[in-house]
Amino acid sequence: MRDTTKSEPNCDVLVVGGGVIGLTTAVVLAERGRRVRLWTRDPVARTTSAVAGALWWPYRIEPMESARAWALRSLDVYEHLAERPEVTGVRMVEGVMGGTLPEEIGTWTAGRLADARLATAEEYPRGPGMWARLPLIDMSTHLPWLRERLVAAGGLIEEREVKDFGETEAPVVVNCAGLGARELAPDASVRPVRGQLVVVENPGIRTWMVAETVGSESAYFFPQPGRLILGGTAEEDAWSLEPDPAVAEGIVQRCAALRPEIGEARVLEHRVGLRPARHEVRLECERLPGERLLVHNYGHGGAGVTVAWGCAEEAAHLTTAGQG
Ligand SMILES: Cc1cc2nc3c(=O)[nH]c(=O)nc-3n(C[C@H](O)[C@H](O)[C@H](O)COP(=O)(O)OP(=O)(O)OC[C@H]3O[C@@H](n4cnc5c(N)ncnc54)[C@H](O)[C@@H]3O)c2cc1C
């Protein structure tokens, strides 16, 4: 990390937020030749983005039509990044999306998931499901890789909290503060949707599975290098970052009902994250005093990884369109 000065006058754009949205946005801007600084309150490992599973799929995000377009643009990028999985943390992995039919997604993916098909009864005994090859992102590799890519493009990253946009000086500020936008914007419509996960030793599972959700509880598992991520929950307006042992036990049981060997797997870690939910993603411009521009890019709910590149490109476009 290059930590130089205390202020940010020598930059074109200040990005606030160092989760997947802020880092991806900063990478896009820096690679378009802008001098970028990124300020993050938390180290990358303590962001919501570090908790994510993370499967490419538009889940708990609005407006769905825009989210699908951002997701498809991100799919292009992730497919490319999956050519170097050890470096980028992105792999294309097969699995089953329970309750989804291939023809349902055909309309919005416009044939981009060419190999999607109906899952067989053996692959998904609980009813109809879609078998598809989707990006699965190991955030413990992907986030550090994004940081390195930003620094390689000339970006500066500093651990620093912004209390008020008035304390910034850059001509353009991009707000990628996730749930932090609640106080910073301020915007009370950004609310937490708490998600808990259990990380176990992988008992030899190579494909992912997402079963249908019942209320706030779902059952899914994602194989990541050296481990299996089990999920999950989605509790609205719950703020606790403490893992709840009873919730963890429920997650393991629901996943073991899908694949019995999971019930015997050794637990490695418990994770909790707060999804930055909003009635719709906020991707728009605002004026700051002194002819400065503020671009908001937050509120990506349960799909920030899925839409990161599409939103980053739109935010980058707004930083120039809004200056005109
Ligand atoms: C359990 C769980 C599973 C998930 N699974 C998936 C999945 O499979 N696929 C998927 O696409 N998505 C998934 N998500 C959702 C995804 O994690 C989020 O949508 C995404 O991480 C949001 O990214 P972000 O960068 O906006 O927020 P964050 O990662 O929270 O980053 C916000 C950043 O802003 C900084 N910040 C906040 N306030 C300030 C301030 N005042 N000053 C300076 N910096 C500030 C923080 O320090 C942080 O760096 C999951 C989430 C959870 C909790």
PDB file of C-alpha atoms and ligand atoms in Angstrom, residues 16-22 39-42 47-49 51-55 160-162 176-178 180 184 195 197 220 222 273-276 300-306, ligand 1:
ATOM      1  CA  VAL A  16     -14.547   6.434  -0.957  1.00  0.00           C
ATOM      2  CA  GLY A  17     -14.802   2.714  -0.137  1.00  0.00           C
ATOM      3  CA  GLY A  18     -12.445  -0.214  -0.578  1.00  0.00           C
ATOM      4  CA  GLY A  19     -14.846  -3.138  -0.970  1.00  0.00           C
ATOM      5  CA  VAL A  20     -15.458  -4.803  -4.317  1.00  0.00           C
ATOM      6  CA  ILE A  21     -17.464  -1.814  -5.600  1.00  0.00           C
ATOM      7  CA  GLY A  22     -14.904   0.844  -4.663  1.00  0.00           C
ATOM      8  CA  TRP A  39      -9.961   5.986   0.920  1.00  0.00           C
ATOM      9  CA  THR A  40     -11.266   3.092   2.958  1.00  0.00           C
ATOM     10  CA  ARG A  41     -12.342   3.147   6.594  1.00  0.00           C
ATOM     11  CA  ASP A  42     -11.677  -0.590   7.010  1.00  0.00           C
ATOM     12  CA  THR A  47     -15.407  -5.387   4.411  1.00  0.00           C
ATOM     13  CA  THR A  48     -18.690  -7.089   3.517  1.00  0.00           C
ATOM     14  CA  SER A  49     -17.055  -7.965   0.207  1.00  0.00           C
ATOM     15  CA  VAL A  51     -17.434 -12.250   3.464  1.00  0.00           C
ATOM     16  CA  ALA A  52     -19.191 -12.979   0.156  1.00  0.00           C
ATOM     17  CA  GLY A  53     -19.258 -16.568  -1.186  1.00  0.00           C
ATOM     18  CA  ALA A  54     -19.172 -15.390  -4.053  1.00  0.00           C
ATOM     19  CA  LEU A  55     -21.284 -16.672  -6.910  1.00  0.00           C
ATOM     20  CA  ARG A 160      -8.987   6.804   6.098  1.00  0.00           C
ATOM     21  CA  GLU A 161     -12.574   7.507   7.128  1.00  0.00           C
ATOM     22  CA  VAL A 162     -14.632  10.288   5.539  1.00  0.00           C
ATOM     23  CA  CYS A 176     -18.726   3.448  -2.852  1.00  0.00           C
ATOM     24  CA  ALA A 177     -19.201   3.261   0.936  1.00  0.00           C
ATOM     25  CA  GLY A 178     -21.763   0.418   0.881  1.00  0.00           C
ATOM     26  CA  GLY A 180     -21.442   3.253   5.311  1.00  0.00           C
ATOM     27  CA  LEU A 184     -22.083   9.416   4.959  1.00  0.00           C
ATOM     28  CA  GLY A 195     -25.856 -12.923   6.190  1.00  0.00           C
ATOM     29  CA  LEU A 197     -21.953 -18.420   6.558  1.00  0.00           C
ATOM     30  CA  TYR A 220     -26.205 -23.303  -0.614  1.00  0.00           C
ATOM     31  CA  PHE A 222     -19.738 -23.068  -2.913  1.00  0.00           C
ATOM     32  CA  GLY A 273     -21.582  -9.816   6.778  1.00  0.00           C
ATOM     33  CA  LEU A 274     -24.127  -7.029   6.362  1.00  0.00           C
ATOM     34  CA  ARG A 275     -25.362  -6.688   2.775  1.00  0.00           C
ATOM     35  CA  PRO A 276     -25.856  -3.013   1.846  1.00  0.00           C
ATOM     36  CA  HIS A 300     -25.839  -3.413  -4.205  1.00  0.00           C
ATOM     37  CA  GLY A 301     -27.531  -5.717  -1.673  1.00  0.00           C
ATOM     38  CA  GLY A 302     -26.775  -9.390  -2.211  1.00  0.00           C
ATOM     39  CA  ALA A 303     -25.102  -9.013  -5.597  1.00  0.00           C
ATOM     40  CA  GLY A 304     -22.277  -6.482  -5.393  1.00  0.00           C
ATOM     41  CA  VAL A 305     -19.734  -8.942  -6.753  1.00  0.00           C
ATOM     42  CA  THR A 306     -22.119  -9.971  -9.538  1.00  0.00           C
TER      43      THR A 306
HETATM   44  C1  LIG B   1     -23.080 -13.682   3.568  1.00  0.00           C
HETATM   45  C2  LIG B   1     -22.992 -12.920   2.270  1.00  0.00           C
HETATM   46  C3  LIG B   1     -22.888 -13.611   1.090  1.00  0.00           C
HETATM   47  C4  LIG B   1     -22.828 -12.899  -0.123  1.00  0.00           C
HETATM   48  N1  LIG B   1     -22.712 -13.607  -1.281  1.00  0.00           N
HETATM   49  C5  LIG B   1     -22.649 -12.943  -2.464  1.00  0.00           C
HETATM   50  C6  LIG B   1     -22.511 -13.651  -3.683  1.00  0.00           C
HETATM   51  O1  LIG B   1     -22.425 -14.888  -3.699  1.00  0.00           O
HETATM   52  N2  LIG B   1     -22.452 -12.935  -4.845  1.00  0.00           N
HETATM   53  C7  LIG B   1     -22.527 -11.566  -4.853  1.00  0.00           C
HETATM   54  O2  LIG B   1     -22.472 -10.973  -5.934  1.00  0.00           O
HETATM   55  N3  LIG B   1     -22.653 -10.875  -3.703  1.00  0.00           N
HETATM   56  C8  LIG B   1     -22.733 -11.522  -2.516  1.00  0.00           C
HETATM   57  N4  LIG B   1     -22.880 -10.819  -1.357  1.00  0.00           N
HETATM   58  C9  LIG B   1     -23.115  -9.370  -1.425  1.00  0.00           C
HETATM   59  C10 LIG B   1     -21.817  -8.588  -1.552  1.00  0.00           C
HETATM   60  O3  LIG B   1     -20.930  -9.016  -0.559  1.00  0.00           O
HETATM   61  C11 LIG B   1     -22.098  -7.091  -1.410  1.00  0.00           C
HETATM   62  O4  LIG B   1     -23.098  -6.668  -2.317  1.00  0.00           O
HETATM   63  C12 LIG B   1     -20.818  -6.312  -1.711  1.00  0.00           C
HETATM   64  O5  LIG B   1     -19.764  -6.782  -0.910  1.00  0.00           O
HETATM   65  C13 LIG B   1     -21.002  -4.820  -1.489  1.00  0.00           C
HETATM   66  O6  LIG B   1     -19.768  -4.224  -1.788  1.00  0.00           O
HETATM   67  P1  LIG B   1     -19.413  -2.750  -1.380  1.00  0.00           P
HETATM   68  O7  LIG B   1     -18.053  -2.480  -1.897  1.00  0.00           O
HETATM   69  O8  LIG B   1     -20.530  -1.851  -1.777  1.00  0.00           O
HETATM   70  O9  LIG B   1     -19.454  -2.763   0.220  1.00  0.00           O
HETATM   71  P2  LIG B   1     -18.346  -3.201   1.304  1.00  0.00           P
HETATM   72  O10 LIG B   1     -17.626  -4.413   0.909  1.00  0.00           O
HETATM   73  O11 LIG B   1     -19.043  -3.190   2.607  1.00  0.00           O
HETATM   74  O12 LIG B   1     -17.314  -2.012   1.259  1.00  0.00           O
HETATM   75  C14 LIG B   1     -17.652  -0.726   1.746  1.00  0.00           C
HETATM   76  C15 LIG B   1     -16.356   0.064   1.863  1.00  0.00           C
HETATM   77  O13 LIG B   1     -16.655   1.402   2.223  1.00  0.00           O
HETATM   78  C16 LIG B   1     -15.804   1.773   3.291  1.00  0.00           C
HETATM   79  N5  LIG B   1     -16.465   2.832   4.026  1.00  0.00           N
HETATM   80  C17 LIG B   1     -17.695   2.844   4.577  1.00  0.00           C
HETATM   81  N6  LIG B   1     -17.948   4.027   5.138  1.00  0.00           N
HETATM   82  C18 LIG B   1     -16.834   4.788   4.937  1.00  0.00           C
HETATM   83  C19 LIG B   1     -16.457   6.114   5.296  1.00  0.00           C
HETATM   84  N7  LIG B   1     -17.290   6.917   5.951  1.00  0.00           N
HETATM   85  N8  LIG B   1     -15.226   6.574   4.933  1.00  0.00           N
HETATM   86  C20 LIG B   1     -14.368   5.784   4.258  1.00  0.00           C
HETATM   87  N9  LIG B   1     -14.682   4.503   3.887  1.00  0.00           N
HETATM   88  C21 LIG B   1     -15.893   4.036   4.233  1.00  0.00           C
HETATM   89  C22 LIG B   1     -15.595   0.496   4.083  1.00  0.00           C
HETATM   90  O14 LIG B   1     -14.462   0.605   4.930  1.00  0.00           O
HETATM   91  C23 LIG B   1     -15.401  -0.470   2.925  1.00  0.00           C
HETATM   92  O15 LIG B   1     -14.079  -0.381   2.456  1.00  0.00           O
HETATM   93  C24 LIG B   1     -22.899 -11.490  -0.125  1.00  0.00           C
HETATM   94  C25 LIG B   1     -22.962 -10.802   1.078  1.00  0.00           C
HETATM   95  C26 LIG B   1     -23.010 -11.504   2.275  1.00  0.00           C
HETATM   96  C27 LIG B   1     -23.067 -10.738   3.562  1.00  0.00           C
END
